[in-house]
Short mmCIF file of C-alpha atoms and ligand atoms in Angstrom, two decimals:
data_model
loop_
_atom_site.label_atom_id
_atom_site.label_comp_id
_atom_site.label_asym_id
_atom_site.label_seq_id
_atom_site.Cartn_x
_atom_site.Cartn_y
_atom_site.Cartn_z
CA MET O 1 70.19 17.62 -114.81
CA GLU O 2 69.49 14.29 -113.22
CA LEU O 3 72.24 14.46 -110.59
CA LEU O 4 71.15 17.92 -109.42
CA ASP O 5 67.53 16.72 -109.11
CA LYS O 6 68.79 13.97 -106.82
CA LEU O 7 70.90 16.38 -104.81
CA ASN O 8 67.84 18.59 -104.35
CA TRP O 9 65.87 15.52 -103.21
CA ARG O 10 68.62 14.71 -100.71
CA TYR O 11 68.46 16.23 -97.27
CA ALA O 12 69.88 15.35 -93.88
CA ALA O 13 67.11 13.01 -92.74
CA LYS O 14 66.21 13.57 -89.10
CA ALA O 15 64.11 10.39 -88.82
CA MET O 16 64.48 7.04 -90.55
CA ASN O 17 61.97 4.19 -90.72
CA GLY O 18 64.19 1.15 -90.15
CA GLU O 19 63.70 -0.21 -93.67
CA LYS O 20 66.71 -2.14 -94.96
CA VAL O 21 68.76 -0.85 -97.87
CA SER O 22 69.83 -3.52 -100.37
CA GLU O 23 73.41 -4.72 -100.12
CA GLU O 24 73.83 -3.77 -103.79
CA LYS O 25 73.04 -0.13 -103.09
CA ILE O 26 75.28 -0.15 -100.01
CA ALA O 27 78.11 -1.62 -102.09
CA ASN O 28 77.65 1.15 -104.69
CA ILE O 29 77.74 3.83 -102.00
CA ILE O 30 80.91 2.37 -100.49
CA GLU O 31 82.47 2.03 -103.92
CA ALA O 32 81.92 5.75 -104.51
CA ALA O 33 83.76 6.43 -101.24
CA ARG O 34 86.56 4.06 -102.26
CA LEU O 35 86.93 5.89 -105.57
CA ALA O 36 87.18 9.32 -103.93
CA PRO O 37 90.42 11.20 -104.47
CA THR O 38 92.78 11.66 -101.52
CA SER O 39 96.01 13.55 -100.98
CA SER O 40 98.87 11.54 -102.54
CA GLY O 41 96.35 8.71 -103.01
CA LEU O 42 97.04 7.50 -99.48
CA GLN O 43 93.37 6.85 -98.55
CA PRO O 44 94.28 7.35 -94.88
CA PHE O 45 91.02 6.06 -93.42
CA GLU O 46 88.77 3.04 -93.15
CA ILE O 47 84.99 2.71 -93.26
CA ILE O 48 83.30 0.58 -90.64
CA VAL O 49 79.84 -0.61 -91.68
CA VAL O 50 77.71 -1.28 -88.62
CA LYS O 51 74.76 -3.56 -89.37
CA ASN O 52 74.59 -4.95 -85.83
CA GLN O 53 71.63 -3.44 -83.98
CA ALA O 54 73.17 -3.84 -80.50
CA ILE O 55 76.24 -1.86 -81.58
CA LYS O 56 74.00 0.85 -83.06
CA GLU O 57 72.10 0.94 -79.74
CA ALA O 58 75.41 1.37 -77.89
CA ILE O 59 76.47 4.25 -80.16
CA LYS O 60 73.15 6.16 -79.99
CA PRO O 61 73.58 7.60 -76.44
CA VAL O 62 77.06 8.88 -77.29
CA ALA O 63 75.66 10.43 -80.48
CA TRP O 64 73.23 12.86 -78.87
CA ASN O 65 70.54 10.13 -78.92
CA GLN O 66 69.94 10.84 -82.58
CA SER O 67 67.32 8.34 -83.71
CA MET O 68 68.86 7.82 -87.16
CA ILE O 69 71.71 5.91 -85.51
CA THR O 70 69.38 3.05 -84.60
CA ASP O 71 66.65 3.53 -87.23
CA CYS O 72 69.03 3.44 -90.17
CA SER O 73 69.77 0.34 -92.17
CA HIS O 74 73.58 0.57 -92.18
CA LEU O 75 75.66 2.94 -90.08
CA LEU O 76 78.90 3.96 -91.78
CA VAL O 77 81.68 5.14 -89.49
CA PHE O 78 84.49 6.99 -91.22
CA ALA O 79 87.66 6.46 -89.19
CA ALA O 80 90.91 8.18 -90.10
CA TRP O 81 94.45 6.98 -89.43
CA ASP O 82 95.65 8.25 -86.04
CA THR O 83 98.88 9.30 -87.76
CA TYR O 84 100.95 8.67 -90.88
CA THR O 85 103.64 6.02 -90.41
CA GLU O 86 106.38 4.83 -92.76
CA ASP O 87 104.65 1.48 -92.99
CA ARG O 88 101.30 3.00 -93.99
CA ILE O 89 102.88 5.23 -96.62
CA ASN O 90 105.00 2.39 -98.02
CA LYS O 91 101.99 0.09 -98.27
CA MET O 92 100.12 2.51 -100.54
CA PHE O 93 103.17 3.21 -102.74
CA ASP O 94 103.92 -0.54 -102.98
CA LEU O 95 100.29 -1.18 -103.92
CA THR O 96 100.56 1.37 -106.74
CA ASN O 97 103.70 -0.33 -108.07
CA GLU O 98 102.05 -3.74 -107.80
CA VAL O 99 98.83 -2.68 -109.55
CA ARG O 100 100.62 -0.77 -112.32
CA GLY O 101 103.36 -3.37 -112.69
CA PHE O 102 106.28 -0.97 -112.83
CA LYS O 103 108.41 1.32 -110.68
CA ASN O 104 108.79 4.96 -111.62
CA GLU O 105 111.65 7.11 -110.44
CA GLY O 106 109.52 10.21 -109.98
CA TRP O 107 106.99 8.27 -107.95
CA GLU O 108 109.76 6.72 -105.81
CA ASN O 109 111.24 10.17 -105.18
CA TYR O 110 107.80 11.35 -104.15
CA ARG O 111 107.55 8.38 -101.75
CA GLN O 112 110.86 9.42 -100.16
CA MET O 113 109.64 13.00 -99.85
CA LEU O 114 106.51 11.88 -97.98
CA LEU O 115 108.52 9.46 -95.81
CA GLY O 116 110.75 12.39 -94.92
CA SER O 117 107.86 14.57 -93.82
CA TYR O 118 104.60 12.96 -92.57
CA PRO O 119 106.04 10.40 -90.08
CA GLN O 120 108.09 13.10 -88.35
CA GLN O 121 105.08 15.39 -87.89
CA ASP O 122 102.90 15.59 -84.82
CA ALA O 123 100.31 12.75 -84.70
CA GLU O 124 97.44 15.17 -84.09
CA GLU O 125 98.40 17.21 -87.15
CA ASN O 126 98.58 14.00 -89.20
CA PHE O 127 95.21 12.81 -87.91
CA ASN O 128 93.63 16.14 -88.85
CA HIS O 129 95.04 15.82 -92.36
CA ALA O 130 93.85 12.20 -92.62
CA ALA O 131 90.39 13.21 -91.36
CA LYS O 132 90.11 15.77 -94.16
CA GLN O 133 90.69 12.97 -96.66
CA ALA O 134 88.03 10.85 -94.95
CA TYR O 135 85.57 13.73 -95.38
CA ILE O 136 86.12 13.70 -99.14
CA ALA O 137 85.08 10.04 -99.26
CA PHE O 138 82.22 10.81 -96.86
CA SER O 139 80.94 13.45 -99.27
CA ALA O 140 81.19 11.01 -102.19
CA ALA O 141 79.13 8.50 -100.17
CA ILE O 142 76.44 11.12 -99.46
CA ILE O 143 76.14 11.95 -103.16
CA ALA O 144 76.15 8.27 -104.14
CA ALA O 145 73.40 7.54 -101.62
CA ALA O 146 71.25 10.28 -103.17
CA TYR O 147 72.00 8.87 -106.61
CA GLU O 148 70.75 5.48 -105.38
CA GLY O 149 67.57 7.10 -104.00
CA VAL O 150 68.67 6.31 -100.46
CA ASP O 151 68.67 8.69 -97.52
CA SER O 152 71.65 9.47 -95.36
CA THR O 153 72.44 11.88 -92.54
CA PRO O 154 75.91 13.31 -92.08
CA ILE O 155 76.62 13.23 -88.34
CA GLU O 156 79.34 15.02 -86.44
CA GLY O 157 77.23 15.20 -83.30
CA PHE O 158 78.84 12.36 -81.40
CA ASP O 159 81.63 11.68 -78.93
CA PRO O 160 84.46 10.19 -80.99
CA VAL O 161 86.34 8.95 -77.92
CA GLU O 162 83.34 6.83 -76.91
CA VAL O 163 82.66 5.59 -80.44
CA ASP O 164 86.33 4.62 -80.73
CA LYS O 165 85.96 2.58 -77.54
CA ILE O 166 82.77 0.83 -78.69
CA LEU O 167 84.34 -0.15 -82.01
CA GLY O 168 87.87 -0.75 -80.69
CA LEU O 169 89.29 1.73 -83.18
CA ARG O 170 92.29 3.10 -81.27
CA GLU O 171 93.79 -0.39 -81.05
CA LYS O 172 93.72 -0.43 -84.85
CA GLY O 173 95.38 2.98 -85.14
CA LEU O 174 92.10 4.61 -86.17
CA ARG O 175 89.97 7.45 -84.83
CA SER O 176 86.33 8.00 -85.79
CA CYS O 177 85.71 11.35 -87.43
CA VAL O 178 82.23 11.32 -88.91
CA LEU O 179 79.16 9.05 -89.09
CA LEU O 180 76.75 8.36 -91.93
CA PRO O 181 73.55 6.46 -91.17
CA ILE O 182 72.05 5.15 -94.39
CA GLY O 183 68.41 4.22 -94.68
CA TYR O 184 65.02 5.57 -95.65
CA ARG O 185 63.35 8.75 -94.41
CA ASP O 186 60.37 8.48 -92.08
CA THR O 187 58.11 11.05 -93.72
CA GLU O 188 55.60 10.93 -90.83
CA LYS O 189 58.12 11.64 -88.09
CA ASP O 190 60.65 13.87 -89.81
CA TRP O 191 60.09 17.60 -89.14
CA LEU O 192 62.54 18.54 -91.87
CA VAL O 193 61.19 16.49 -94.75
CA ASN O 194 58.83 19.13 -96.20
CA LEU O 195 60.86 22.23 -95.42
CA GLN O 196 62.57 24.05 -98.22
CA LYS O 197 66.30 23.59 -98.68
CA VAL O 198 68.22 26.70 -97.66
CA ARG O 199 71.46 27.63 -99.37
CA LYS O 200 73.26 30.91 -99.85
CA SER O 201 73.11 32.31 -103.36
CA THR O 202 75.65 31.36 -106.00
CA GLU O 203 76.75 35.02 -105.99
CA ASP O 204 77.56 34.83 -102.30
CA LEU O 205 79.33 31.52 -102.73
CA VAL O 206 81.34 32.07 -105.88
CA THR O 207 83.78 34.74 -106.97
CA VAL O 208 84.67 34.56 -110.64
CA ILE O 209 88.01 36.04 -111.64
CA GLU O 210 88.04 36.66 -115.41
C1 FMN G 1 79.90 17.30 -91.38
C2 FMN G 1 78.44 17.40 -91.06
C3 FMN G 1 77.99 17.11 -89.79
C4 FMN G 1 76.62 17.13 -89.50
N1 FMN G 1 76.16 16.71 -88.28
C5 FMN G 1 74.84 16.56 -88.09
C6 FMN G 1 74.34 15.95 -86.92
O1 FMN G 1 75.06 15.54 -86.02
N2 FMN G 1 72.98 15.81 -86.80
C7 FMN G 1 72.11 16.24 -87.76
O2 FMN G 1 70.91 16.07 -87.61
N3 FMN G 1 72.57 16.84 -88.89
C8 FMN G 1 73.90 16.99 -89.08
N4 FMN G 1 74.36 17.54 -90.24
C9 FMN G 1 73.39 17.97 -91.27
C10 FMN G 1 73.42 19.46 -91.58
O3 FMN G 1 72.82 20.19 -90.56
C11 FMN G 1 72.72 19.66 -92.92
O4 FMN G 1 73.43 18.94 -93.92
C12 FMN G 1 72.65 21.13 -93.32
O5 FMN G 1 71.84 21.83 -92.44
C13 FMN G 1 72.10 21.29 -94.73
O6 FMN G 1 70.83 20.70 -94.85
P1 FMN G 1 70.52 19.50 -95.84
O7 FMN G 1 71.67 18.53 -95.76
O8 FMN G 1 69.25 18.91 -95.30
O9 FMN G 1 70.36 20.04 -97.21
C14 FMN G 1 75.72 17.54 -90.51
C15 FMN G 1 76.20 17.86 -91.79
C16 FMN G 1 77.54 17.77 -92.07
C17 FMN G 1 78.00 18.05 -93.47
#
């Protein structure tokens, strides 16, 4: 199957060669993230696309000096809402009504249910929930990059507090949760490129209940 071939080709590149990825491919990767499902459809995150080399250079030391940060073409920063507010929830429900062109009682009741729960919860708990949704989009982006024949490296090895400062995220009610440099593998410099992919067996992963 073509997709599985591409997922086998994909690996977490440890070195990139600085080659630029076309804006068309980047747009397709971001579109896959935009289309990802999220809890209640709230999409409680934003994606910051860093093309600016100086900003990448500033992020590198707070990301364990991982070379992919500066040798990638585009650095995607997935930043989740710092909490759920009434305004944020209402915006997404209003958007649904606007796009679909009608109001639905069940949907409006669901809005009220969410308004009665999320905004009253602890901000940290809400951020953790929002971050989980960001990871779904992050995963879609990784798969889309492979589909486009582009390398990417999922990166949690960074200091989110420092990245938030560099990108001014807290002022926007956002907190960085995961990074995705996108670019092309440097086959000369990457120690991982020729090593076999290691995964536990399907039997160890899956339990089938008949
Ligand atoms: C959420 C997440 C965070 C990761 N963080 C890093 C990282 O900071 N640096 C790195 O080199 N690899 C990182 N990885 C890559 C994993 O180590 C890698 O995906 C895993 O070992 C499987 O190998 P493969 O992706 O090459 O198939 C991360 C992967 C995920 C999913």
